[in-house]
Amino acid sequence: MDDGSAIVKSRPLPVQPRELFEKKLLERKKVPVLADGVKLSDLINIREREVSLRVLDDPELHRLEMDKVWARVWVPICHETDLPNVGDYQRGYIGEDHVIVTRAADRSINVMLNVCSHRAMEVCWSDEGN
């Protein structure tokens, strides 16, 4: 007779990428130390999911993030479909650099710094247009 009490053997759940990443962070031996002697690990509590407010506006942390993260990855500014017509443009940022993305006459997409090479003034003030 089947009394519904069959034992089901299950495999352990696979470890999620976030859990692996957190484990690696917690096991790090070399932790960055800021100029004032504070360890970066003291500002971020991975287990409790808490971040010190200092990380939001600290100039040294901003510089570290720019150098260690954003300077090493592709930064999407817009999608090519955002520039459907010749002459369309959008403003954006690559790190701290203001850029203009344009659709050229040959349908190519170009990115240039949003600065005048003569006076170093911002060239374009509108966020998008043609």
PDB file of C-alpha atoms in Angstrom:
ATOM      1  CA  MET A   1       0.000   0.000   0.000  1.00  0.00           C
ATOM      2  CA  ASP A   2       1.082   3.544  -0.772  1.00  0.00           C
ATOM      3  CA  ASP A   3       0.699   5.718   2.305  1.00  0.00           C
ATOM      4  CA  GLY A   4       2.300   8.793   0.636  1.00  0.00           C
ATOM      5  CA  SER A   5       5.348   8.719   2.876  1.00  0.00           C
ATOM      6  CA  ALA A   6       7.914   7.875   0.216  1.00  0.00           C
ATOM      7  CA  ILE A   7      11.324   9.429   0.772  1.00  0.00           C
ATOM      8  CA  VAL A   8      12.500  11.633  -2.041  1.00  0.00           C
ATOM      9  CA  LYS A   9      16.232  12.038  -2.357  1.00  0.00           C
ATOM     10  CA  SER A  10      17.220  15.413  -3.667  1.00  0.00           C
ATOM     11  CA  ARG A  11      20.523  16.777  -4.796  1.00  0.00           C
ATOM     12  CA  PRO A  12      21.918  19.830  -3.024  1.00  0.00           C
ATOM     13  CA  LEU A  13      21.036  23.093  -4.719  1.00  0.00           C
ATOM     14  CA  PRO A  14      23.816  24.500  -6.907  1.00  0.00           C
ATOM     15  CA  VAL A  15      25.759  27.401  -5.472  1.00  0.00           C
ATOM     16  CA  GLN A  16      24.638  30.650  -7.070  1.00  0.00           C
ATOM     17  CA  PRO A  17      27.177  33.006  -8.722  1.00  0.00           C
ATOM     18  CA  ARG A  18      26.409  35.734  -6.159  1.00  0.00           C
ATOM     19  CA  GLU A  19      27.163  33.323  -3.311  1.00  0.00           C
ATOM     20  CA  LEU A  20      30.460  32.333  -4.926  1.00  0.00           C
ATOM     21  CA  PHE A  21      31.393  35.978  -5.392  1.00  0.00           C
ATOM     22  CA  GLU A  22      30.528  36.830  -1.775  1.00  0.00           C
ATOM     23  CA  LYS A  23      32.548  33.852  -0.535  1.00  0.00           C
ATOM     24  CA  LYS A  24      35.581  35.013  -2.527  1.00  0.00           C
ATOM     25  CA  LEU A  25      35.228  38.529  -1.126  1.00  0.00           C
ATOM     26  CA  LEU A  26      34.997  37.259   2.428  1.00  0.00           C
ATOM     27  CA  GLU A  27      38.087  35.058   1.959  1.00  0.00           C
ATOM     28  CA  ARG A  28      40.277  37.828   0.533  1.00  0.00           C
ATOM     29  CA  LYS A  29      43.594  38.200   2.279  1.00  0.00           C
ATOM     30  CA  LYS A  30      44.624  41.498   0.701  1.00  0.00           C
ATOM     31  CA  VAL A  31      42.021  44.188   1.387  1.00  0.00           C
ATOM     32  CA  PRO A  32      42.441  47.714  -0.026  1.00  0.00           C
ATOM     33  CA  VAL A  33      43.245  50.312   2.630  1.00  0.00           C
ATOM     34  CA  LEU A  34      42.310  53.962   2.158  1.00  0.00           C
ATOM     35  CA  ALA A  35      44.662  56.875   2.843  1.00  0.00           C
ATOM     36  CA  ASP A  36      43.233  57.409   6.340  1.00  0.00           C
ATOM     37  CA  GLY A  37      43.918  53.759   7.293  1.00  0.00           C
ATOM     38  CA  VAL A  38      40.326  52.506   6.945  1.00  0.00           C
ATOM     39  CA  LYS A  39      40.021  49.096   5.295  1.00  0.00           C
ATOM     40  CA  LEU A  40      37.516  48.918   2.460  1.00  0.00           C
ATOM     41  CA  SER A  41      36.092  45.796   4.101  1.00  0.00           C
ATOM     42  CA  ASP A  42      35.188  47.947   7.144  1.00  0.00           C
ATOM     43  CA  LEU A  43      32.892  50.052   4.959  1.00  0.00           C
ATOM     44  CA  ILE A  44      31.025  47.126   3.402  1.00  0.00           C
ATOM     45  CA  ASN A  45      29.363  44.385   5.453  1.00  0.00           C
ATOM     46  CA  ILE A  46      28.657  41.629   2.944  1.00  0.00           C
ATOM     47  CA  ARG A  47      26.899  39.309   5.392  1.00  0.00           C
ATOM     48  CA  GLU A  48      24.458  41.992   6.582  1.00  0.00           C
ATOM     49  CA  ARG A  49      24.187  43.656   3.158  1.00  0.00           C
ATOM     50  CA  GLU A  50      25.113  47.027   4.636  1.00  0.00           C
ATOM     51  CA  VAL A  51      27.210  49.752   3.063  1.00  0.00           C
ATOM     52  CA  SER A  52      28.610  52.760   4.885  1.00  0.00           C
ATOM     53  CA  LEU A  53      27.321  56.108   3.611  1.00  0.00           C
ATOM     54  CA  ARG A  54      30.949  57.101   3.118  1.00  0.00           C
ATOM     55  CA  VAL A  55      31.133  55.023  -0.060  1.00  0.00           C
ATOM     56  CA  LEU A  56      28.591  57.327  -1.722  1.00  0.00           C
ATOM     57  CA  ASP A  57      30.658  60.514  -1.674  1.00  0.00           C
ATOM     58  CA  ASP A  58      34.265  59.728  -0.757  1.00  0.00           C
ATOM     59  CA  PRO A  59      36.606  61.180  -3.426  1.00  0.00           C
ATOM     60  CA  GLU A  60      39.239  58.494  -2.860  1.00  0.00           C
ATOM     61  CA  LEU A  61      36.695  55.696  -3.320  1.00  0.00           C
ATOM     62  CA  HIS A  62      35.365  57.422  -6.432  1.00  0.00           C
ATOM     63  CA  ARG A  63      38.868  57.524  -7.916  1.00  0.00           C
ATOM     64  CA  LEU A  64      39.427  53.840  -7.040  1.00  0.00           C
ATOM     65  CA  GLU A  65      36.133  52.899  -8.685  1.00  0.00           C
ATOM     66  CA  MET A  66      36.990  54.850 -11.821  1.00  0.00           C
ATOM     67  CA  ASP A  67      40.432  53.254 -12.074  1.00  0.00           C
ATOM     68  CA  LYS A  68      39.622  49.700 -11.011  1.00  0.00           C
ATOM     69  CA  VAL A  69      36.142  49.272 -12.507  1.00  0.00           C
ATOM     70  CA  TRP A  70      35.060  51.743 -15.173  1.00  0.00           C
ATOM     71  CA  ALA A  71      38.439  52.144 -16.853  1.00  0.00           C
ATOM     72  CA  ARG A  72      38.505  48.375 -17.488  1.00  0.00           C
ATOM     73  CA  VAL A  73      35.081  47.650 -18.949  1.00  0.00           C
ATOM     74  CA  TRP A  74      32.980  48.546 -21.953  1.00  0.00           C
ATOM     75  CA  VAL A  75      30.577  51.334 -21.074  1.00  0.00           C
ATOM     76  CA  PRO A  76      27.315  51.404 -23.067  1.00  0.00           C
ATOM     77  CA  ILE A  77      26.238  54.973 -23.756  1.00  0.00           C
ATOM     78  CA  CYS A  78      23.210  54.335 -25.927  1.00  0.00           C
ATOM     79  CA  HIS A  79      21.838  51.722 -28.302  1.00  0.00           C
ATOM     80  CA  GLU A  80      22.238  52.140 -32.052  1.00  0.00           C
ATOM     81  CA  THR A  81      18.457  52.234 -32.388  1.00  0.00           C
ATOM     82  CA  ASP A  82      18.497  55.433 -30.307  1.00  0.00           C
ATOM     83  CA  LEU A  83      20.130  57.107 -33.334  1.00  0.00           C
ATOM     84  CA  PRO A  84      17.911  56.061 -36.263  1.00  0.00           C
ATOM     85  CA  ASN A  85      18.567  59.050 -38.565  1.00  0.00           C
ATOM     86  CA  VAL A  86      21.671  60.652 -39.997  1.00  0.00           C
ATOM     87  CA  GLY A  87      22.617  63.570 -37.745  1.00  0.00           C
ATOM     88  CA  ASP A  88      20.944  62.176 -34.602  1.00  0.00           C
ATOM     89  CA  TYR A  89      22.975  62.520 -31.430  1.00  0.00           C
ATOM     90  CA  GLN A  90      22.884  61.779 -27.710  1.00  0.00           C
ATOM     91  CA  ARG A  91      25.037  62.994 -24.870  1.00  0.00           C
ATOM     92  CA  GLY A  92      26.475  60.595 -22.333  1.00  0.00           C
ATOM     93  CA  TYR A  93      29.397  59.793 -20.086  1.00  0.00           C
ATOM     94  CA  ILE A  94      32.315  57.425 -20.250  1.00  0.00           C
ATOM     95  CA  GLY A  95      33.605  57.545 -16.709  1.00  0.00           C
ATOM     96  CA  GLU A  96      33.960  61.245 -15.992  1.00  0.00           C
ATOM     97  CA  ASP A  97      34.267  62.251 -19.652  1.00  0.00           C
ATOM     98  CA  HIS A  98      31.290  63.924 -21.307  1.00  0.00           C
ATOM     99  CA  VAL A  99      30.788  62.501 -24.807  1.00  0.00           C
ATOM    100  CA  ILE A 100      28.511  62.945 -27.807  1.00  0.00           C
ATOM    101  CA  VAL A 101      27.383  59.900 -29.806  1.00  0.00           C
ATOM    102  CA  THR A 102      26.356  60.711 -33.386  1.00  0.00           C
ATOM    103  CA  ARG A 103      24.956  58.986 -36.485  1.00  0.00           C
ATOM    104  CA  ALA A 104      27.142  60.004 -39.449  1.00  0.00           C
ATOM    105  CA  ALA A 105      26.161  60.367 -43.115  1.00  0.00           C
ATOM    106  CA  ASP A 106      27.617  56.917 -43.899  1.00  0.00           C
ATOM    107  CA  ARG A 107      25.344  55.488 -41.121  1.00  0.00           C
ATOM    108  CA  SER A 108      28.318  54.809 -38.835  1.00  0.00           C
ATOM    109  CA  ILE A 109      28.165  55.727 -35.166  1.00  0.00           C
ATOM    110  CA  ASN A 110      30.838  58.001 -33.756  1.00  0.00           C
ATOM    111  CA  VAL A 111      31.738  59.043 -30.245  1.00  0.00           C
ATOM    112  CA  MET A 112      33.618  62.238 -29.441  1.00  0.00           C
ATOM    113  CA  LEU A 113      34.453  64.207 -26.354  1.00  0.00           C
ATOM    114  CA  ASN A 114      31.914  66.940 -25.677  1.00  0.00           C
ATOM    115  CA  VAL A 115      34.569  69.627 -25.410  1.00  0.00           C
ATOM    116  CA  CYS A 116      35.980  72.302 -27.651  1.00  0.00           C
ATOM    117  CA  SER A 117      39.666  71.609 -28.284  1.00  0.00           C
ATOM    118  CA  HIS A 118      40.353  75.346 -28.474  1.00  0.00           C
ATOM    119  CA  ARG A 119      38.710  76.631 -25.271  1.00  0.00           C
ATOM    120  CA  ALA A 120      37.840  73.375 -23.460  1.00  0.00           C
ATOM    121  CA  MET A 121      34.204  74.465 -23.237  1.00  0.00           C
ATOM    122  CA  GLU A 122      31.269  72.074 -23.504  1.00  0.00           C
ATOM    123  CA  VAL A 123      30.105  71.906 -27.138  1.00  0.00           C
ATOM    124  CA  CYS A 124      26.647  70.372 -26.827  1.00  0.00           C
ATOM    125  CA  TRP A 125      24.184  71.223 -24.054  1.00  0.00           C
ATOM    126  CA  SER A 126      21.146  69.308 -25.251  1.00  0.00           C
ATOM    127  CA  ASP A 127      20.766  65.657 -24.181  1.00  0.00           C
ATOM    128  CA  GLU A 128      19.649  64.482 -27.631  1.00  0.00           C
ATOM    129  CA  GLY A 129      18.531  65.771 -30.987  1.00  0.00           C
ATOM    130  CA  ASN A 130      19.364  65.976 -34.668  1.00  0.00           C
TER     131      ASN A 130
END
